[in-house]
Structures are given as structure tokens and as C-alpha cells.
CSV table of C-alpha atoms in Angstrom, one decimal:
chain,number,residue,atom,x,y,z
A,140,UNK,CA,0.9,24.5,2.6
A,141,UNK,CA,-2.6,25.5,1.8
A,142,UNK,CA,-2.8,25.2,-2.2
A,143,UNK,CA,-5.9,25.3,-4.6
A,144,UNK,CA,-6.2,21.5,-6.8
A,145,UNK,CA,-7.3,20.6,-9.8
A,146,UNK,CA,-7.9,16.5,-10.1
A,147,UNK,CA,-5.1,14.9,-11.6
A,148,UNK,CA,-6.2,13.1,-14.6
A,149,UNK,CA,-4.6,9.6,-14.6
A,150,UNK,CA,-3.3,8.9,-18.3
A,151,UNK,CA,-4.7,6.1,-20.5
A,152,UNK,CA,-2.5,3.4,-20.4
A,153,UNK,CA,-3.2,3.3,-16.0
A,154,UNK,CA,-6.5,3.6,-16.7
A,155,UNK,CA,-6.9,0.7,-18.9
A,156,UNK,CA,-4.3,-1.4,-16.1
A,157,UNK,CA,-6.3,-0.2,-13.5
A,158,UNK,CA,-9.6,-2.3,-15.1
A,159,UNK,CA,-7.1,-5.0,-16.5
A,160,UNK,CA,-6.3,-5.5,-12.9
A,161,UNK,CA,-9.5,-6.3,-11.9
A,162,UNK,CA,-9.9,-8.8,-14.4
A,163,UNK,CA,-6.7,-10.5,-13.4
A,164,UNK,CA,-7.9,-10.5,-9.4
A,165,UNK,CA,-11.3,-11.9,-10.0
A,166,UNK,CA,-9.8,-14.8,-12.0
A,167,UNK,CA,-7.5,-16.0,-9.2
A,168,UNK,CA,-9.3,-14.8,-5.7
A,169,UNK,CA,-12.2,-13.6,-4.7
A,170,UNK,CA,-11.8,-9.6,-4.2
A,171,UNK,CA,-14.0,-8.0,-0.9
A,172,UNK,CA,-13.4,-3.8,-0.8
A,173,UNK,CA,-15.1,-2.3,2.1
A,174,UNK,CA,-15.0,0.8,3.5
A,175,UNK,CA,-14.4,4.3,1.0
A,176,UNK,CA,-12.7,7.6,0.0
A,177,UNK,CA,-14.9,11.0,1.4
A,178,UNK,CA,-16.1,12.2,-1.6
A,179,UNK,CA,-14.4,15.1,-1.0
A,180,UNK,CA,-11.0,13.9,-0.9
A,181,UNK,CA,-11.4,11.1,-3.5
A,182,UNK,CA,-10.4,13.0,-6.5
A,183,UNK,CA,-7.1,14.2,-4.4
A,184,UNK,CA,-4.8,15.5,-2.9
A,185,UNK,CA,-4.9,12.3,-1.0
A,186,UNK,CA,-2.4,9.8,0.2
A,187,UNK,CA,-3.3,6.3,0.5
A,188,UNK,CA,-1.3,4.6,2.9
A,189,UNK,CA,-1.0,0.5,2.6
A,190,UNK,CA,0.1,-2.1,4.0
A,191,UNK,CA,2.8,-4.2,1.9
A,192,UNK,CA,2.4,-8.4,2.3
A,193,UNK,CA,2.9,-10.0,-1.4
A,194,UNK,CA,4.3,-8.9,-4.5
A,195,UNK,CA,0.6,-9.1,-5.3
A,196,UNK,CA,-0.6,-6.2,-3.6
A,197,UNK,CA,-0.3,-3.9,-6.5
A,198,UNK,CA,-2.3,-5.7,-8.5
A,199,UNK,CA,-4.9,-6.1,-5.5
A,200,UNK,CA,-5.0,-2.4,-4.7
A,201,UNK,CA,-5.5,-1.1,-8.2
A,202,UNK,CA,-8.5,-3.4,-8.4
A,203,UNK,CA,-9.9,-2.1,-5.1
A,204,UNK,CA,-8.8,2.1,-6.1
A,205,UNK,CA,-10.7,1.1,-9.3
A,206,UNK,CA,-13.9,-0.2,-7.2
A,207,UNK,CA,-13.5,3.2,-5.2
A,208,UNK,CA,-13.1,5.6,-8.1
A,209,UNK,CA,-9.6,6.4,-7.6
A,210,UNK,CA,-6.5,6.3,-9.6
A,211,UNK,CA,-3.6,6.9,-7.3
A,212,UNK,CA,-0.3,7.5,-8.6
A,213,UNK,CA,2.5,4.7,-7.3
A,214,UNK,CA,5.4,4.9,-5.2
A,215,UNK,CA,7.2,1.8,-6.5
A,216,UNK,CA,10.2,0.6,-6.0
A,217,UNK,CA,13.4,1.8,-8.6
A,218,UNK,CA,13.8,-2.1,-9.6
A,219,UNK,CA,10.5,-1.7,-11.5
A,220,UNK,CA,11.3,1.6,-13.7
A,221,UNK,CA,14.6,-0.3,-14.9
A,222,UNK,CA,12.8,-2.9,-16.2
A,223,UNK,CA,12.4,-3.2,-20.1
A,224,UNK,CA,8.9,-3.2,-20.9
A,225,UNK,CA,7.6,-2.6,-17.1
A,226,UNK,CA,9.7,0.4,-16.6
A,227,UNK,CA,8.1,2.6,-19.4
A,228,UNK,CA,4.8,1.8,-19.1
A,229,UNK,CA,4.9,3.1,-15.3
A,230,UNK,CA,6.5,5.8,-16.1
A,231,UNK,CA,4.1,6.9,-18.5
A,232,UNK,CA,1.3,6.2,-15.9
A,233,UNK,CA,2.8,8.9,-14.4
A,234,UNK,CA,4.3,6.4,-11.4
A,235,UNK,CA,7.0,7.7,-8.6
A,236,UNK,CA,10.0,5.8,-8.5
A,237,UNK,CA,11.7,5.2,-5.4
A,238,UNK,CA,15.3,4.5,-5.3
A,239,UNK,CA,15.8,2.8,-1.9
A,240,UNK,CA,18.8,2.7,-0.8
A,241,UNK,CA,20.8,5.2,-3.2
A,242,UNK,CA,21.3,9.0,-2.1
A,243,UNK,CA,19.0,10.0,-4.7
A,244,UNK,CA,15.4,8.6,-3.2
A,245,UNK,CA,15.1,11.9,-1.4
A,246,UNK,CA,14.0,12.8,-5.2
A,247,UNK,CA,10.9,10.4,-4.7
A,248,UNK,CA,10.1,13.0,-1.8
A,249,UNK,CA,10.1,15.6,-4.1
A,250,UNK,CA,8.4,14.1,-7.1
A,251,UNK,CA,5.4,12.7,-4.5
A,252,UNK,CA,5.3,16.7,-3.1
A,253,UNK,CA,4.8,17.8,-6.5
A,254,UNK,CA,2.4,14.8,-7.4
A,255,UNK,CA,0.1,16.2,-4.6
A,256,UNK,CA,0.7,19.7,-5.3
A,257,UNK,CA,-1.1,19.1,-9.0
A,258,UNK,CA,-3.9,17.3,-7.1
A,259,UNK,CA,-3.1,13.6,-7.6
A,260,UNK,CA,-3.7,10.8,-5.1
A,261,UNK,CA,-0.6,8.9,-3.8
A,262,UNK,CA,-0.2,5.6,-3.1
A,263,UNK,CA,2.8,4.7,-0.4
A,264,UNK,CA,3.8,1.6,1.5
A,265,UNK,CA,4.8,3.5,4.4
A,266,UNK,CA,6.7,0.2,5.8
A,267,UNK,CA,8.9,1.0,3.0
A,268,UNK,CA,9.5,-3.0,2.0
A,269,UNK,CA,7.0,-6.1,2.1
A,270,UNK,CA,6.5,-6.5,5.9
A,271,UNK,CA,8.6,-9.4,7.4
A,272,UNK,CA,7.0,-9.7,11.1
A,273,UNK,CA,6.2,-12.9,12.0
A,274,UNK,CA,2.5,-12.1,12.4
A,275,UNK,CA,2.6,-10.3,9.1
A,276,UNK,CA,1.5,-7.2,11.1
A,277,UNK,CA,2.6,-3.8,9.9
A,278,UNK,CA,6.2,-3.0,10.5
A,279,UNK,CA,7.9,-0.5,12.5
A,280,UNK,CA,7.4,2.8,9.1
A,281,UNK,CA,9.9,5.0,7.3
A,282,UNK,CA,8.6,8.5,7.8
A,283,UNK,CA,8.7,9.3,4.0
A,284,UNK,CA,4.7,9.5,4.0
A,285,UNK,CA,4.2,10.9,7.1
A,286,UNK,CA,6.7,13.8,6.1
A,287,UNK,CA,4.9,14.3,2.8
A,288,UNK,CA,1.6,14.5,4.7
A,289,UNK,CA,3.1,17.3,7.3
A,290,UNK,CA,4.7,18.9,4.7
A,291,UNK,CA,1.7,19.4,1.9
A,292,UNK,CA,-1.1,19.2,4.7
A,293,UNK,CA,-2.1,16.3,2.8
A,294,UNK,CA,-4.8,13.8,3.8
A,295,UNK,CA,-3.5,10.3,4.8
A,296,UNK,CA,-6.2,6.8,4.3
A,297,UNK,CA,-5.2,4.0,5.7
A,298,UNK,CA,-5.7,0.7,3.4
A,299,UNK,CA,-5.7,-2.6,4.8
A,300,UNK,CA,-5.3,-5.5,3.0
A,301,UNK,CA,-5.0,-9.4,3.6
A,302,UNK,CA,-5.1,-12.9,1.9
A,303,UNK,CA,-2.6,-11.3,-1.2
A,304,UNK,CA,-0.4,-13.9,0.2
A,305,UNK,CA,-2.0,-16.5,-0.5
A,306,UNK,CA,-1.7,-15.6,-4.5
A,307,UNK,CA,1.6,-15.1,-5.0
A,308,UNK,CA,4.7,-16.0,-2.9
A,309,UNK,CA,7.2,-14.0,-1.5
A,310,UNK,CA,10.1,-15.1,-3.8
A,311,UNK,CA,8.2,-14.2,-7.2
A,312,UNK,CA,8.9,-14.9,-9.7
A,313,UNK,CA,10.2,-17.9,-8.1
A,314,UNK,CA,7.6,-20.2,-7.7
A,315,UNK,CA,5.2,-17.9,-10.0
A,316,UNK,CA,3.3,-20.5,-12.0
A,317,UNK,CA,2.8,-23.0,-9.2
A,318,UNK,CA,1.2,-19.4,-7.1
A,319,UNK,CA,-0.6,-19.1,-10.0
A,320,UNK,CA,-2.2,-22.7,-10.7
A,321,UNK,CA,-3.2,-23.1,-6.2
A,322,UNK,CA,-4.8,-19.4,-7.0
A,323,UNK,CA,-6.5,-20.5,-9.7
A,324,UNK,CA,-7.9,-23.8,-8.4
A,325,UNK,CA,-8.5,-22.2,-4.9
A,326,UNK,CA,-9.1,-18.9,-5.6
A,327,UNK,CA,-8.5,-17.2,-1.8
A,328,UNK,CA,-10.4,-14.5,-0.7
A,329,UNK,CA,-8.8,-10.8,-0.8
A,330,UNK,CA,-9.4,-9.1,1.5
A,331,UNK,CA,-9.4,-4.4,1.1
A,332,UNK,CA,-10.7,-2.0,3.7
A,333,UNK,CA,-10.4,1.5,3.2
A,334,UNK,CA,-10.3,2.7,7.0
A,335,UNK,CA,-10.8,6.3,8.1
A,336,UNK,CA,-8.7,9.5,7.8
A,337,UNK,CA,-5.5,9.6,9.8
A,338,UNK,CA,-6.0,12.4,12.4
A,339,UNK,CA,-2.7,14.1,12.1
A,340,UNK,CA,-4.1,17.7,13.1
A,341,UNK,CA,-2.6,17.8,16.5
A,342,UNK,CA,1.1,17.6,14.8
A,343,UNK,CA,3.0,20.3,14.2
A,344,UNK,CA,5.6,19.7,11.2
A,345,UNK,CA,9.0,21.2,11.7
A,346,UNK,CA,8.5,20.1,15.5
A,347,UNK,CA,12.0,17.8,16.4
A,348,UNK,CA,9.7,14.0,16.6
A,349,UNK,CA,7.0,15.0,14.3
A,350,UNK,CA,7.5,13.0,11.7
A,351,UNK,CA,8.1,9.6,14.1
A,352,UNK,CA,4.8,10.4,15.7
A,353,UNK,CA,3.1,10.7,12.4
A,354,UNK,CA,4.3,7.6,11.3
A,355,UNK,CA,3.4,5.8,14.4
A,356,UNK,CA,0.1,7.0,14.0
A,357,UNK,CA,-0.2,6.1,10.1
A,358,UNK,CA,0.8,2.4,11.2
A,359,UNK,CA,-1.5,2.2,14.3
A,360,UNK,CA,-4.5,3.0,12.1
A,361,UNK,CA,-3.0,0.4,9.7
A,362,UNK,CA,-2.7,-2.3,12.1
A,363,UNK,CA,-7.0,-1.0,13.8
A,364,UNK,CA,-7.8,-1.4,9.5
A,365,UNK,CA,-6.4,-4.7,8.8
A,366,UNK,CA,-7.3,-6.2,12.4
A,367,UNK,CA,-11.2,-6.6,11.1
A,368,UNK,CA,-9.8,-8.3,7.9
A,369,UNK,CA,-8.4,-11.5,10.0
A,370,UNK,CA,-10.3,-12.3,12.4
A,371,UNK,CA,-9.1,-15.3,13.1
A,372,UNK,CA,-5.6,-15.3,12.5
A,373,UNK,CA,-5.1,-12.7,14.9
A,374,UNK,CA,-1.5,-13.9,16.1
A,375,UNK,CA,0.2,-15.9,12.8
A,376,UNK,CA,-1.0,-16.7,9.1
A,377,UNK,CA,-3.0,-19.5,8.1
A,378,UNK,CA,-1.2,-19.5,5.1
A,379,UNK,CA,2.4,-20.5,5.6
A,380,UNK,CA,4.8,-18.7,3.0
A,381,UNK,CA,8.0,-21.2,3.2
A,382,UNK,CA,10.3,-18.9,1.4
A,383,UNK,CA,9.3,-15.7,3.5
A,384,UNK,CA,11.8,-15.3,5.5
A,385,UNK,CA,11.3,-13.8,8.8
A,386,UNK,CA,12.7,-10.3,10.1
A,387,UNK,CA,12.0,-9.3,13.7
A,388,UNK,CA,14.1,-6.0,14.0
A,389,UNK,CA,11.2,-3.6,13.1
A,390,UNK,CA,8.7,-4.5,15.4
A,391,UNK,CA,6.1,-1.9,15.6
A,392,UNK,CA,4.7,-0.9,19.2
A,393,UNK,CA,1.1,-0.1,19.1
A,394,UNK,CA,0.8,3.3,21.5
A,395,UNK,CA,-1.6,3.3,24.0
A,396,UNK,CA,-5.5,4.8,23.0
A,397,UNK,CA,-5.9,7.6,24.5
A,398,UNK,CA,-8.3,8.4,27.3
């Protein structure tokens, strides 16, 4: 659908966490964002599509979103939103909750669609959990962003990421404060890229396998972003993570470039 926007204005309280989070990445890594929004798109509609590795990454990518001007609007997990203290303040950012596994997280659907219908950016995890592959390469996606791109006609940038990992571990907030204290005394290098526009134009929503070859696509350019960010880990981590455990049912095929 082809609808006329007006920037979404992010409330206070995410714009103060969005430069709290900075603060809070440059004391325990060093924080590299490369890459950018068009101009054009960066004050939305827009979905930014990431890839998910650490409990971390939120943190990570609202540092890099605030280094490119943006303040996306999060689809989080429910588990978050019933949270005390954590649960209000992200819904009064104006975050999307997502209730995996429940019959009602078609609603997130519907609550992103109208998110991007008032001209906000979205941030998804289109893999849906933090990726278990063994190379820590994106998963196999759920087609919940790529059906919300189809749908709304909606931009999609892919946003690599790499060395959140190394921060926190899988199991937070088990082992938290030792995470904490190696960060601190090491402070890894994180690693951002915001890649280029996923060209979705060829298409056609409604079409039976749309969505699936949308999603493929989202998660090929993911895998081409984050490939420049590791360089030398190309097949397994550096940084061993001995409570990640290891999932190897969602392998995602990489299709053949075309040509």
C-alpha cells in the first residue's frame, strides 16, 4: 500500500536510552558503525533487519541507530514487556511486543503494520531467536518481516553485527558480572554495518512463496553484510560461548547470485 508519512517522533524516555546506550557500549567495547540509512528513508517508513547473536545486541544497535540518526521502534520479545520496571518503560518507548509462541503474536504483525503506517522505523530480528548455528551465521528466518515489508511496501536494511558476543554471554543474566568485568578489562571491538536496501521489487505479495523468497533474500543480504565484519572467522567464532548451546535444524541455504 502506497501511504503518505509523517516521521514518527520517538518519545523521551527512548531518546534519552538511545544516548544512554552509547555510553554503556563505549565503556565495555569498542563500537565501529559503518555503512548508513539513505537520507530519504532514514526518518521512516523503514525496517531494519538484524541479525540476533547476544543478549547484547539491543544495547549495541541502539548505540549504532543513534550514530545514524535513527530511532527505530523494537520488536522485542513478550518476556521483556512483563517485566516490572523493563516492561513499562518499553512500552512507553513506544516498543512492539512479540509474543512468540502464544496465538496472539499475529498482533505484533499488526501493531509493526501500523507502526509503519504512522511513518516509524522498525527494528526486527527476522531469525526470530538469537541465532544458534554453529558458525553463528544467520539462521534459516521467520517471514514475519518479510510479510510486513510486502505488505506495507516498506523498505527493508539489512544490519550486521559482530563481536556482541564477546560482552555478554548467552545465558545472561547468568554469568552477567563475570561478562561484564572480561568486557571491561578487554573491551572487544563491536562490530555494525548498515548494508544496502533489500531489493524486494521483483516480488509480488499475495503470490503462494512470496513471503519464503522474501525472507531468503532478507537473510542472504544479512549473511553478504556481516561477512565483511569477520574476516577472519569466516567458518567458527574466536570467542567460544560455553553455555551457547548449539542448534543445527535451521540452517540457512545461501541461493545462488544470479547471472
Amino acid at each position: 500500500m502506497d501511504v503518505a508519512h509523517s516521521p514518527w517522533r520517538p518519545p523521551l524516555i527512548w531518546r534519552i536510552a538511545l544516548l544512554l546506550a552509547r555510553a554503556v557500549v563505549g565503556l565495555l567495547a569498542r563500537l565501529e558503525v559503518t555503512g548508513d540509512i539513505p537520507a530519504r528513508l532514514r526518518g521512516g517508513p523503514l525496517i531494519l533487519a538484524a541479525n540476533h547473536i547476544s543478549p547484547f545486541d539491543p544495547v549495541v544497535l541502539a548505540a549504532a541507530c543513534r550514530a545514524r540518526r535513527v530511532a527505530p521502534r523494537i520488536m522485542a520479545t513478550g518476556g521483556l514487556f512483563r517485566a516490572p520496571v523493563i516492561g513499562a518503560a518499553m512500552r512507553r518507548a513506544g516498543h512492539i511486543r512479540v509474543d512468540r509462541g502464544t496465538s496472539g503474536v499475529h498482533r505484533a504483525l499488526d501493531d509493526a503494520a501500523a507502526a509503519v503506517g504512522g511513518g516509524a522505523a522498525i527494528l526486527v530480528y527476522p531469525e526470530g531467536r538469537i541465532g544458534l548455528d554453529p558458525g553463528m551465521w544467520p539462521e534459516r528466518g521467520k517471514t514475519g518481516a518479510a510479510r510486513l515489508a510486502l505488505a506495507c511496501g516498506t523498505p527493508v536494511i539489512p544490519v550486521a553485527q559482530w563481536g556482541c558476543h564477546e560482552v555478554l554471554p548467552y545465558q545472561a543474566p547468568k554469568g552477567l558480572l563475570r561478562g561484564v568485568a572480561r568486557a571491561l578489562v578487554r573491551r572487544p571491538t563491536v562490530r555494525v554495518h548498515f548494508g544496502d536496501p533489500v531489493d524486494l521489487a521483483d516480488v509480488t505479495p499475495g503470490v503462494p512463496g512470496a513471503a519464503r523468497r522474501a525472507t531468503d533474500r532478507i537473510i542472504d543480504a544479512l549473511t553478504d553484510t556481516l561477512a565483511p565484519l569477520r574476516p577472519d572467522e569466516p567458518d567458527r567464532p574466536r570467542h567460544v560461548d560455553p553455555g551457547r548451546p548449539v542448534d543445527t535444524s535451521r540452517p540457512h541455504r545461501r541461493r545462488p547470485a544470479a547471472g
